[in-house]
mmCIF file of C-alpha atoms and ligand atoms in Angstrom:
data_model
loop_
_atom_site.group_PDB
_atom_site.id
_atom_site.type_symbol
_atom_site.label_atom_id
_atom_site.label_comp_id
_atom_site.label_asym_id
_atom_site.label_seq_id
_atom_site.Cartn_x
_atom_site.Cartn_y
_atom_site.Cartn_z
ATOM 1 C CA MET M 406 61.351 -203.176 96.918
ATOM 2 C CA PRO M 407 64.976 -204.704 95.856
ATOM 3 C CA TRP M 408 64.676 -203.719 92.353
ATOM 4 C CA ASN M 409 66.881 -206.418 90.037
ATOM 5 C CA LEU M 410 68.761 -205.710 86.944
ATOM 6 C CA ALA M 411 69.547 -208.536 84.675
ATOM 7 C CA GLU M 412 72.661 -210.119 85.544
ATOM 8 C CA ARG M 413 73.882 -209.403 81.892
ATOM 9 C CA THR M 414 73.681 -206.169 82.515
ATOM 10 C CA GLY M 415 76.503 -206.100 84.612
ATOM 11 C CA ARG M 416 78.892 -207.722 81.989
ATOM 12 C CA LEU M 417 78.600 -204.609 79.561
ATOM 13 C CA GLY M 418 81.537 -201.772 79.792
ATOM 14 C CA VAL M 419 81.269 -198.061 79.193
ATOM 15 C CA GLU M 420 83.849 -195.940 76.722
ATOM 16 C CA GLY M 421 86.417 -194.185 78.960
ATOM 17 C CA ALA M 422 85.959 -190.875 76.549
ATOM 18 C CA PHE M 423 82.671 -190.292 77.848
ATOM 19 C CA ASP M 424 83.583 -190.168 81.501
ATOM 20 C CA VAL M 425 86.567 -187.988 80.816
ATOM 21 C CA LEU M 426 84.807 -185.923 79.152
ATOM 22 C CA GLN M 427 82.523 -185.256 82.180
ATOM 23 C CA LYS M 428 85.131 -184.682 84.416
ATOM 24 C CA ALA M 429 86.618 -181.803 81.976
ATOM 25 C CA ARG M 430 83.428 -180.258 81.998
ATOM 26 C CA ALA M 431 83.032 -180.066 85.820
ATOM 27 C CA LEU M 432 86.787 -178.541 85.522
ATOM 28 C CA GLU M 433 85.714 -176.150 83.133
ATOM 29 C CA ALA M 434 82.480 -175.631 85.188
ATOM 30 C CA GLN M 435 85.278 -174.275 88.140
ATOM 31 C CA GLY M 436 86.517 -172.018 85.880
ATOM 32 C CA LYS M 437 89.312 -174.126 84.555
ATOM 33 C CA HIS M 438 91.010 -173.874 80.911
ATOM 34 C CA ILE M 439 91.096 -177.440 79.492
ATOM 35 C CA ILE M 440 92.241 -178.758 76.234
ATOM 36 C CA HIS M 441 89.946 -181.514 74.868
ATOM 37 C CA LEU M 442 92.441 -184.572 73.216
ATOM 38 C CA GLU M 443 89.745 -187.218 74.816
ATOM 39 C CA ILE M 444 86.690 -187.512 72.535
ATOM 40 C CA GLY M 445 86.807 -189.466 69.128
ATOM 41 C CA GLU M 446 85.025 -187.558 66.610
ATOM 42 C CA PRO M 447 85.839 -185.325 64.243
ATOM 43 C CA ASP M 448 85.794 -181.252 65.353
ATOM 44 C CA PHE M 449 84.649 -180.422 61.856
ATOM 45 C CA PRO M 450 80.892 -179.501 60.953
ATOM 46 C CA THR M 451 79.198 -181.927 58.674
ATOM 47 C CA PRO M 452 80.189 -180.874 55.033
ATOM 48 C CA ARG M 453 77.433 -178.157 53.975
ATOM 49 C CA HIS M 454 75.984 -180.164 51.226
ATOM 50 C CA ILE M 455 75.048 -182.946 53.282
ATOM 51 C CA VAL M 456 73.374 -180.701 55.634
ATOM 52 C CA GLU M 457 71.333 -179.082 53.029
ATOM 53 C CA ALA M 458 70.181 -182.733 51.880
ATOM 54 C CA GLY M 459 69.078 -183.658 55.293
ATOM 55 C CA LYS M 460 67.160 -180.482 55.661
ATOM 56 C CA LYS M 461 65.713 -180.776 52.022
ATOM 57 C CA ALA M 462 64.594 -184.419 52.815
ATOM 58 C CA LEU M 463 62.864 -183.129 55.805
ATOM 59 C CA ASP M 464 61.286 -180.653 53.615
ATOM 60 C CA ASP M 465 60.459 -183.637 51.246
ATOM 61 C CA GLY M 466 58.708 -185.437 53.673
ATOM 62 C CA TYR M 467 61.752 -188.017 54.478
ATOM 63 C CA THR M 468 60.059 -188.444 58.001
ATOM 64 C CA HIS M 469 58.252 -191.908 57.838
ATOM 65 C CA TYR M 470 59.610 -195.545 58.704
ATOM 66 C CA GLY M 471 61.513 -196.868 55.520
ATOM 67 C CA PRO M 472 62.443 -200.307 54.481
ATOM 68 C CA THR M 473 64.231 -202.288 57.534
ATOM 69 C CA MET M 474 67.774 -202.534 55.965
ATOM 70 C CA GLY M 475 67.580 -199.373 54.749
ATOM 71 C CA MET M 476 67.196 -197.356 51.348
ATOM 72 C CA PRO M 477 67.902 -199.157 47.886
ATOM 73 C CA GLU M 478 69.213 -196.226 46.637
ATOM 74 C CA LEU M 479 71.661 -195.781 49.452
ATOM 75 C CA ARG M 480 72.690 -199.501 49.783
ATOM 76 C CA ALA M 481 73.073 -199.624 45.890
ATOM 77 C CA ALA M 482 75.536 -196.541 46.068
ATOM 78 C CA ILE M 483 77.237 -198.143 49.193
ATOM 79 C CA ALA M 484 77.931 -201.120 46.840
ATOM 80 C CA GLU M 485 78.855 -199.108 43.982
ATOM 81 C CA ARG M 486 81.278 -197.542 46.539
ATOM 82 C CA LEU M 487 82.596 -200.693 47.510
ATOM 83 C CA THR M 488 83.784 -201.513 43.855
ATOM 84 C CA GLN M 489 85.981 -198.621 44.140
ATOM 85 C CA THR M 490 87.325 -199.283 47.631
ATOM 86 C CA HIS M 491 87.290 -203.004 47.813
ATOM 87 C CA GLY M 492 87.245 -203.980 44.151
ATOM 88 C CA LEU M 493 83.984 -206.197 44.902
ATOM 89 C CA ARG M 494 82.146 -206.302 42.138
ATOM 90 C CA ASP M 495 78.204 -206.521 42.449
ATOM 91 C CA VAL M 496 77.554 -206.703 45.989
ATOM 92 C CA ALA M 497 74.104 -207.443 46.439
ATOM 93 C CA ILE M 498 72.387 -204.905 48.226
ATOM 94 C CA GLU M 499 70.623 -207.573 50.238
ATOM 95 C CA ARG M 500 73.856 -207.883 52.044
ATOM 96 C CA ILE M 501 73.951 -204.615 53.003
ATOM 97 C CA GLY M 502 72.614 -203.301 56.137
ATOM 98 C CA ILE M 503 72.008 -199.343 57.033
ATOM 99 C CA MET M 504 72.381 -198.696 60.542
ATOM 100 C CA PRO M 505 71.953 -196.064 63.368
ATOM 101 C CA GLY M 506 75.911 -196.080 63.183
ATOM 102 C CA ALA M 507 78.513 -198.724 63.078
ATOM 103 C CA LYS M 508 78.340 -199.922 66.873
ATOM 104 C CA PRO M 509 74.884 -201.471 65.676
ATOM 105 C CA ALA M 510 76.182 -202.584 62.829
ATOM 106 C CA LEU M 511 78.612 -204.558 64.768
ATOM 107 C CA PHE M 512 76.183 -205.421 68.097
ATOM 108 C CA PHE M 513 73.826 -206.910 65.686
ATOM 109 C CA ALA M 514 76.919 -209.097 63.764
ATOM 110 C CA MET M 515 78.052 -210.174 67.058
ATOM 111 C CA MET M 516 74.426 -211.089 68.491
ATOM 112 C CA ALA M 517 73.861 -213.242 65.270
ATOM 113 C CA VAL M 518 76.748 -215.545 65.588
ATOM 114 C CA LEU M 519 78.099 -215.707 69.101
ATOM 115 C CA GLU M 520 76.969 -218.526 71.431
ATOM 116 C CA LYS M 521 78.171 -218.636 75.274
ATOM 117 C CA GLY M 522 81.711 -219.842 74.982
ATOM 118 C CA ASP M 523 82.450 -218.881 71.709
ATOM 119 C CA GLU M 524 86.242 -217.703 71.828
ATOM 120 C CA VAL M 525 86.506 -214.189 70.001
ATOM 121 C CA ILE M 526 89.959 -212.621 69.291
ATOM 122 C CA TYR M 527 90.583 -208.959 69.213
ATOM 123 C CA PRO M 528 93.155 -206.487 69.039
ATOM 124 C CA ASP M 529 94.060 -205.075 72.762
ATOM 125 C CA PRO M 530 94.751 -201.707 72.861
ATOM 126 C CA GLY M 531 91.275 -201.756 70.812
ATOM 127 C CA PHE M 532 87.850 -200.160 70.744
ATOM 128 C CA PRO M 533 86.561 -200.916 74.361
ATOM 129 C CA ILE M 534 83.140 -202.105 72.973
ATOM 130 C CA TYR M 535 83.890 -205.121 71.262
ATOM 131 C CA ALA M 536 85.365 -206.661 74.675
ATOM 132 C CA SER M 537 82.165 -205.044 76.492
ATOM 133 C CA LEU M 538 80.158 -207.017 73.509
ATOM 134 C CA VAL M 539 81.796 -210.487 73.780
ATOM 135 C CA ARG M 540 81.365 -210.213 77.552
ATOM 136 C CA PHE M 541 77.688 -209.388 77.388
ATOM 137 C CA LEU M 542 76.926 -212.460 74.938
ATOM 138 C CA GLU M 543 78.896 -214.927 76.764
ATOM 139 C CA ALA M 544 81.585 -215.230 74.507
ATOM 140 C CA VAL M 545 85.290 -215.705 75.550
ATOM 141 C CA PRO M 546 87.328 -212.681 75.202
ATOM 142 C CA VAL M 547 90.688 -213.293 73.486
ATOM 143 C CA PRO M 548 92.383 -210.085 73.658
ATOM 144 C CA ILE M 549 95.564 -210.135 71.444
ATOM 145 C CA PRO M 550 98.496 -207.595 72.382
ATOM 146 C CA LEU M 551 99.411 -205.328 69.608
ATOM 147 C CA VAL M 552 103.025 -204.558 69.061
ATOM 148 C CA GLU M 553 104.321 -201.266 69.165
ATOM 149 C CA GLU M 554 107.710 -202.231 67.253
ATOM 150 C CA ARG M 555 105.150 -203.579 64.811
ATOM 151 C CA SER M 556 103.447 -200.299 64.274
ATOM 152 C CA PHE M 557 100.463 -201.428 66.538
ATOM 153 C CA SER M 558 100.416 -204.920 64.380
ATOM 154 C CA PHE M 559 99.492 -208.206 65.891
ATOM 155 C CA ASP M 560 102.272 -210.726 66.529
ATOM 156 C CA LEU M 561 101.551 -212.971 63.790
ATOM 157 C CA ASN M 562 102.488 -215.955 65.545
ATOM 158 C CA LYS M 563 100.669 -214.963 68.360
ATOM 159 C CA LEU M 564 97.516 -214.526 66.694
ATOM 160 C CA ARG M 565 98.085 -218.052 64.793
ATOM 161 C CA ASP M 566 98.708 -219.633 68.237
ATOM 162 C CA SER M 567 95.424 -218.266 69.884
ATOM 163 C CA ILE M 568 93.188 -219.713 67.144
ATOM 164 C CA THR M 569 91.527 -222.937 68.447
ATOM 165 C CA PRO M 570 88.787 -225.047 67.390
ATOM 166 C CA ARG M 571 86.505 -222.738 70.113
ATOM 167 C CA THR M 572 87.230 -219.546 68.172
ATOM 168 C CA ARG M 573 84.332 -218.106 66.177
ATOM 169 C CA MET M 574 85.193 -214.565 65.817
ATOM 170 C CA LEU M 575 88.187 -212.366 65.031
ATOM 171 C CA ILE M 576 87.890 -208.379 64.916
ATOM 172 C CA LEU M 577 90.211 -206.453 62.717
ATOM 173 C CA ASN M 578 90.234 -202.277 63.153
ATOM 174 C CA SER M 579 92.665 -200.816 60.690
ATOM 175 C CA PRO M 580 93.134 -197.545 60.710
ATOM 176 C CA HIS M 581 93.142 -198.612 64.043
ATOM 177 C CA ASN M 582 91.336 -196.817 67.393
ATOM 178 C CA PRO M 583 93.366 -196.167 69.679
ATOM 179 C CA THR M 584 96.821 -196.589 68.002
ATOM 180 C CA GLY M 585 96.438 -194.842 64.922
ATOM 181 C CA GLY M 586 98.193 -198.162 63.116
ATOM 182 C CA VAL M 587 97.161 -199.374 59.726
ATOM 183 C CA ILE M 588 97.689 -203.207 59.368
ATOM 184 C CA PRO M 589 100.075 -204.078 56.492
ATOM 185 C CA LYS M 590 98.543 -206.076 53.287
ATOM 186 C CA GLU M 591 101.160 -208.706 54.024
ATOM 187 C CA ASP M 592 99.805 -209.376 57.450
ATOM 188 C CA ILE M 593 96.482 -208.842 56.008
ATOM 189 C CA LEU M 594 96.920 -211.450 53.680
ATOM 190 C CA ALA M 595 98.830 -213.982 56.323
ATOM 191 C CA ILE M 596 95.617 -213.644 58.376
ATOM 192 C CA ALA M 597 93.054 -214.536 55.847
ATOM 193 C CA ASP M 598 95.430 -217.048 55.049
ATOM 194 C CA MET M 599 94.931 -218.046 58.928
ATOM 195 C CA VAL M 600 91.295 -218.674 58.856
ATOM 196 C CA ARG M 601 89.890 -218.837 55.056
ATOM 197 C CA GLY M 602 87.290 -221.533 55.110
ATOM 198 C CA LYS M 603 87.302 -222.285 58.950
ATOM 199 C CA ASP M 604 84.131 -221.645 61.109
ATOM 200 C CA ILE M 605 85.559 -218.094 62.122
ATOM 201 C CA VAL M 606 83.697 -214.755 61.148
ATOM 202 C CA VAL M 607 86.016 -211.668 60.831
ATOM 203 C CA ILE M 608 84.904 -208.039 61.430
ATOM 204 C CA SER M 609 86.707 -206.060 59.516
ATOM 205 C CA ASP M 610 85.652 -202.623 61.497
ATOM 206 C CA GLU M 611 86.710 -200.017 58.896
ATOM 207 C CA ILE M 612 85.180 -196.669 60.359
ATOM 208 C CA TYR M 613 88.627 -194.861 59.779
ATOM 209 C CA ALA M 614 89.075 -196.383 56.448
ATOM 210 C CA SER M 615 89.225 -192.886 54.561
ATOM 211 C CA ILE M 616 91.508 -191.425 57.395
ATOM 212 C CA TYR M 617 95.083 -192.457 56.501
ATOM 213 C CA PHE M 618 98.255 -190.661 55.725
ATOM 214 C CA GLY M 619 100.625 -193.744 53.864
ATOM 215 C CA ASP M 620 100.378 -193.723 49.946
ATOM 216 C CA GLU M 621 97.884 -196.558 49.612
ATOM 217 C CA PRO M 622 94.619 -196.930 51.313
ATOM 218 C CA PRO M 623 94.344 -199.588 53.875
ATOM 219 C CA PHE M 624 94.018 -202.931 52.614
ATOM 220 C CA SER M 625 90.684 -204.984 53.611
ATOM 221 C CA ILE M 626 90.541 -208.214 54.383
ATOM 222 C CA ALA M 627 87.377 -208.111 52.479
ATOM 223 C CA ALA M 628 89.056 -207.790 49.245
ATOM 224 C CA VAL M 629 90.938 -210.812 49.450
ATOM 225 C CA PRO M 630 89.582 -213.845 47.376
ATOM 226 C CA GLY M 631 87.308 -216.457 48.980
ATOM 227 C CA MET M 632 86.750 -214.528 52.255
ATOM 228 C CA ALA M 633 83.230 -212.807 51.369
ATOM 229 C CA ASP M 634 81.087 -215.435 53.229
ATOM 230 C CA GLN M 635 83.136 -214.852 56.463
ATOM 231 C CA THR M 636 83.656 -211.399 56.714
ATOM 232 C CA VAL M 637 81.669 -208.388 57.950
ATOM 233 C CA ILE M 638 82.384 -204.995 57.135
ATOM 234 C CA VAL M 639 81.592 -202.342 59.527
ATOM 235 C CA ASP M 640 81.650 -198.869 58.154
ATOM 236 C CA GLY M 641 79.835 -195.659 58.192
ATOM 237 C CA PHE M 642 79.757 -191.951 58.076
ATOM 238 C CA SER M 643 80.512 -190.824 61.581
ATOM 239 C CA LYS M 644 84.241 -190.070 60.798
ATOM 240 C CA SER M 645 84.721 -190.199 57.164
ATOM 241 C CA HIS M 646 81.808 -187.089 57.176
ATOM 242 C CA ALA M 647 82.229 -185.884 60.513
ATOM 243 C CA MET M 648 78.605 -186.763 60.706
ATOM 244 C CA THR M 649 78.874 -188.717 64.390
ATOM 245 C CA GLY M 650 75.381 -187.000 65.555
ATOM 246 C CA TRP M 651 73.598 -188.037 62.253
ATOM 247 C CA ARG M 652 73.934 -191.938 63.536
ATOM 248 C CA LEU M 653 74.539 -193.094 60.157
ATOM 249 C CA GLY M 654 76.351 -196.400 59.809
ATOM 250 C CA TYR M 655 76.413 -199.828 57.733
ATOM 251 C CA GLY M 656 77.338 -203.420 57.667
ATOM 252 C CA VAL M 657 78.505 -205.617 54.616
ATOM 253 C CA TYR M 658 77.131 -208.942 55.754
ATOM 254 C CA PRO M 659 77.645 -212.589 53.897
ATOM 255 C CA ALA M 660 74.449 -213.416 52.320
ATOM 256 C CA TRP M 661 73.766 -216.214 54.702
ATOM 257 C CA MET M 662 74.023 -213.503 57.935
ATOM 258 C CA SER M 663 71.324 -210.777 56.491
ATOM 259 C CA ASP M 664 68.211 -212.363 57.180
ATOM 260 C CA ALA M 665 69.314 -212.654 60.997
ATOM 261 C CA ILE M 666 70.595 -208.716 60.773
ATOM 262 C CA SER M 667 67.331 -207.977 59.537
ATOM 263 C CA LYS M 668 65.631 -209.949 62.030
ATOM 264 C CA LEU M 669 67.641 -208.121 65.020
ATOM 265 C CA VAL M 670 66.529 -204.332 63.395
ATOM 266 C CA VAL M 671 63.101 -204.983 63.270
ATOM 267 C CA ASN M 672 63.288 -206.079 67.005
ATOM 268 C CA SER M 673 65.364 -203.095 67.726
ATOM 269 C CA ASN M 674 65.007 -200.044 65.877
ATOM 270 C CA SER M 675 62.802 -201.006 63.018
ATOM 271 C CA CYS M 676 64.880 -198.880 60.577
ATOM 272 C CA THR M 677 67.214 -195.987 60.235
ATOM 273 C CA ALA M 678 66.150 -192.460 60.156
ATOM 274 C CA SER M 679 65.080 -191.781 56.842
ATOM 275 C CA PHE M 680 66.520 -188.322 56.069
ATOM 276 C CA THR M 681 69.836 -189.116 57.555
ATOM 277 C CA GLN M 682 69.867 -191.928 54.834
ATOM 278 C CA ARG M 683 69.146 -189.178 52.185
ATOM 279 C CA ALA M 684 72.057 -187.015 53.544
ATOM 280 C CA GLY M 685 74.274 -190.090 53.543
ATOM 281 C CA LEU M 686 73.281 -190.677 49.938
ATOM 282 C CA ALA M 687 74.470 -187.303 49.350
ATOM 283 C CA ALA M 688 77.833 -187.830 51.045
ATOM 284 C CA LEU M 689 78.614 -190.554 48.706
ATOM 285 C CA GLN M 690 77.531 -189.063 45.714
ATOM 286 C CA GLY M 691 78.575 -185.213 46.286
ATOM 287 C CA PRO M 692 81.456 -183.658 46.400
ATOM 288 C CA GLN M 693 84.442 -184.978 48.566
ATOM 289 C CA ASP M 694 86.865 -181.741 48.924
ATOM 290 C CA GLU M 695 85.704 -180.841 52.550
ATOM 291 C CA CYS M 696 86.402 -184.591 53.604
ATOM 292 C CA LEU M 697 89.771 -184.165 51.659
ATOM 293 C CA ALA M 698 90.885 -181.169 53.319
ATOM 294 C CA MET M 699 89.943 -182.862 56.644
ATOM 295 C CA VAL M 700 92.294 -185.688 56.743
ATOM 296 C CA ALA M 701 95.020 -183.017 55.044
ATOM 297 C CA GLU M 702 94.431 -180.974 58.131
ATOM 298 C CA PHE M 703 94.333 -184.551 60.593
ATOM 299 C CA ARG M 704 97.893 -185.294 58.752
ATOM 300 C CA LYS M 705 99.190 -181.520 59.555
ATOM 301 C CA ARG M 706 98.514 -181.926 63.230
ATOM 302 C CA ARG M 707 99.567 -185.735 63.279
ATOM 303 C CA ASP M 708 102.916 -184.318 62.023
ATOM 304 C CA ALA M 709 103.194 -181.358 64.747
ATOM 305 C CA PHE M 710 101.978 -183.393 67.614
ATOM 306 C CA SER M 711 103.711 -186.588 67.189
ATOM 307 C CA THR M 712 107.161 -184.476 66.622
ATOM 308 C CA ALA M 713 106.458 -182.489 69.589
ATOM 309 C CA LEU M 714 105.805 -185.192 71.828
ATOM 310 C CA ALA M 715 108.714 -186.982 70.596
ATOM 311 C CA ARG M 716 110.862 -184.367 71.875
ATOM 312 C CA VAL M 717 109.259 -184.555 75.489
ATOM 313 C CA PRO M 718 111.515 -186.783 77.969
ATOM 314 C CA GLY M 719 110.065 -189.893 78.560
ATOM 315 C CA LEU M 720 107.663 -190.379 75.803
ATOM 316 C CA ARG M 721 108.026 -192.284 73.016
ATOM 317 C CA CYS M 722 105.700 -191.662 70.073
ATOM 318 C CA PRO M 723 105.217 -193.904 67.094
ATOM 319 C CA VAL M 724 104.028 -191.730 64.405
ATOM 320 C CA PRO M 725 100.537 -192.545 63.425
ATOM 321 C CA THR M 726 99.319 -193.496 59.917
ATOM 322 C CA GLY M 727 95.644 -193.440 60.321
ATOM 323 C CA ALA M 728 92.739 -192.353 62.345
ATOM 324 C CA PHE M 729 93.256 -189.304 64.016
ATOM 325 C CA TYR M 730 94.731 -190.422 67.226
ATOM 326 C CA ALA M 731 98.098 -190.640 68.909
ATOM 327 C CA PHE M 732 99.599 -193.287 71.458
ATOM 328 C CA PRO M 733 102.708 -192.204 72.993
ATOM 329 C CA ASN M 734 104.432 -194.765 75.052
ATOM 330 C CA ILE M 735 104.961 -193.397 78.523
ATOM 331 C CA ARG M 736 106.819 -195.664 80.416
ATOM 332 C CA HIS M 737 110.013 -194.075 80.361
ATOM 333 C CA THR M 738 108.302 -191.287 82.894
ATOM 334 C CA GLY M 739 107.958 -193.657 85.488
ATOM 335 C CA LEU M 740 104.294 -193.109 86.290
ATOM 336 C CA GLY M 741 101.164 -195.451 85.205
ATOM 337 C CA SER M 742 98.750 -194.589 82.296
ATOM 338 C CA ARG M 743 95.946 -193.430 84.801
ATOM 339 C CA GLU M 744 98.112 -191.857 86.934
ATOM 340 C CA LEU M 745 99.602 -189.612 84.297
ATOM 341 C CA ALA M 746 96.140 -189.033 82.340
ATOM 342 C CA HIS M 747 94.818 -187.852 86.005
ATOM 343 C CA THR M 748 97.725 -185.390 86.807
ATOM 344 C CA LEU M 749 97.621 -184.613 82.885
ATOM 345 C CA LEU M 750 94.015 -183.643 83.496
ATOM 346 C CA TYR M 751 93.848 -181.869 86.751
ATOM 347 C CA ASP M 752 97.434 -180.368 87.022
ATOM 348 C CA ALA M 753 98.154 -179.390 83.058
ATOM 349 C CA GLY M 754 94.428 -179.093 82.126
ATOM 350 C CA VAL M 755 95.066 -181.705 79.298
ATOM 351 C CA ALA M 756 92.139 -184.154 78.931
ATOM 352 C CA CYS M 757 93.286 -187.282 77.353
ATOM 353 C CA LEU M 758 92.679 -190.972 77.991
ATOM 354 C CA SER M 759 94.922 -193.992 79.804
ATOM 355 C CA GLY M 760 95.726 -196.508 77.384
ATOM 356 C CA THR M 761 93.745 -199.018 79.543
ATOM 357 C CA ALA M 762 90.518 -197.525 78.848
ATOM 358 C CA PHE M 763 91.285 -199.831 75.885
ATOM 359 C CA GLY M 764 92.136 -202.808 77.129
ATOM 360 C CA GLU M 765 95.054 -204.158 80.043
ATOM 361 C CA TYR M 766 98.184 -204.081 77.135
ATOM 362 C CA GLY M 767 97.136 -200.010 76.794
ATOM 363 C CA ASP M 768 98.675 -199.932 80.098
ATOM 364 C CA GLY M 769 102.169 -197.865 79.610
ATOM 365 C CA TYR M 770 100.459 -195.835 76.918
ATOM 366 C CA LEU M 771 97.911 -192.394 76.670
ATOM 367 C CA ARG M 772 95.549 -192.010 73.577
ATOM 368 C CA PHE M 773 95.312 -188.221 72.064
ATOM 369 C CA SER M 774 92.775 -187.113 70.092
ATOM 370 C CA LEU M 775 93.845 -184.870 67.335
ATOM 371 C CA ALA M 776 90.057 -183.663 66.916
ATOM 372 C CA ASN M 777 91.462 -180.160 68.182
ATOM 373 C CA SER M 778 93.009 -177.178 66.624
ATOM 374 C CA LEU M 779 97.010 -177.375 65.963
ATOM 375 C CA GLU M 780 97.580 -174.609 68.403
ATOM 376 C CA ASN M 781 95.976 -175.983 70.901
ATOM 377 C CA LEU M 782 97.934 -179.590 70.140
ATOM 378 C CA VAL M 783 101.064 -177.729 70.192
ATOM 379 C CA ALA M 784 99.819 -175.769 73.830
ATOM 380 C CA ALA M 785 98.951 -179.389 74.933
ATOM 381 C CA VAL M 786 102.462 -180.103 74.378
ATOM 382 C CA GLU M 787 103.672 -177.631 76.281
ATOM 383 C CA ARG M 788 101.361 -178.587 79.357
ATOM 384 C CA ILE M 789 102.475 -181.961 78.869
ATOM 385 C CA GLN M 790 106.087 -181.243 79.006
ATOM 386 C CA ALA M 791 106.090 -178.519 81.687
ATOM 387 C CA THR M 792 104.223 -181.109 83.940
ATOM 388 C CA LEU M 793 106.513 -183.932 83.674
ATOM 389 C CA LYS M 794 109.268 -181.454 84.359
ATOM 390 C CA GLN M 795 107.791 -180.681 87.641
ATOM 391 C CA GLY M 796 107.755 -184.017 88.569
HETATM 392 C C1 PLP O 1570 86.849 -198.774 66.120
HETATM 393 C C2 PLP O 1570 85.862 -197.821 65.885
HETATM 394 N N1 PLP O 1570 84.392 -198.510 65.774
HETATM 395 C C3 PLP O 1570 83.286 -198.160 65.745
HETATM 396 C C4 PLP O 1570 83.011 -196.966 66.127
HETATM 397 C C5 PLP O 1570 81.292 -196.471 66.285
HETATM 398 O O1 PLP O 1570 81.070 -195.699 65.301
HETATM 399 P P1 PLP O 1570 79.735 -194.916 65.183
HETATM 400 O O2 PLP O 1570 79.673 -193.483 65.770
HETATM 401 O O3 PLP O 1570 79.682 -194.411 63.641
HETATM 402 O O4 PLP O 1570 78.961 -195.685 65.870
HETATM 403 C C6 PLP O 1570 83.768 -196.295 66.781
HETATM 404 C C7 PLP O 1570 83.672 -194.948 67.379
HETATM 405 O O5 PLP O 1570 84.219 -194.219 68.287
HETATM 406 C C8 PLP O 1570 85.351 -196.690 66.701
HETATM 407 O O6 PLP O 1570 86.272 -195.773 67.263
#
């Protein structure tokens, strides 16, 4: 019997990090020593008080279905936080949907608004799931190259020229995976001017919002007056509170979208795990010192790693201003990104990602995750330098 998958499954992409991790693990099984700089998750444990809150919630019986869009107390805590972080007052909790991760918050927003043929503008290089979902939904991908000289922000003229009557969605991600760039406030304001009042939904993926190294927190387009009806904030606890495995994220949707989002949740995961949400509440309401210490450690690693990389002949490493990635330009090595990533894994024992895992404009770059110790990051640069020297 020839079994056929639906054609749409062929349009789904994957994440390169998981592929490389698998290859690296296979090398480790052969006895090779690998420094893992491929995976995008904090290498810190979930703060203790959050774990305790999760355990207590299990003991207290938070083991059943909960409200579709999430527990009111967690949604209220998120609404309160939006006042502090975005200056948004009185966000109705009906607009907030708790999800098992930031990914479903994104997926459901795209499912809710995109029709076949709609154009979606997104950053390239960028989180590979954007392009994957655009294709899956038969929308039209419009990748906009990021400009290294602008700290990996858009060329605003190019962005403006890419907006057409078919544009239905614009995806922003700041701080940014994979470049570590943060979109400056003046660019956000200019982008808001380009889209405000048009039939364009902006997805603001803010999953790295609390991990930044400048004086000011990243500015969100959701904070620009007049944008509430056309902006979805995608956020969660995976990176900010080292909770990737708990699967806890959320979307802040325009009021007109929430019913559709709620139906998508009913039709897929029903709700998000109840005890996980109680842990999320503790994450928001409890002490933040471990999270701040994590960011301080990422800053140290960023400083050491980007300084060391910049000394390696052939590499140019813009200093990341947020998230926990470094994205050096490797063009002067004379090697392609895929080739160099392969060589580094198999010859140097350094696992990283080719910039092309994030789109065609990622060619000429590598992504290194800073989710490893300072010693290992420094050792990785030594290995990279030695390998490049050998030619
Ligand atoms: C830009 C970006 N958005 C969303 C996500 C997904 O986050 P979550 O694990 O909460 O689904 C990631 C994870 O790597 C990411 O890098």
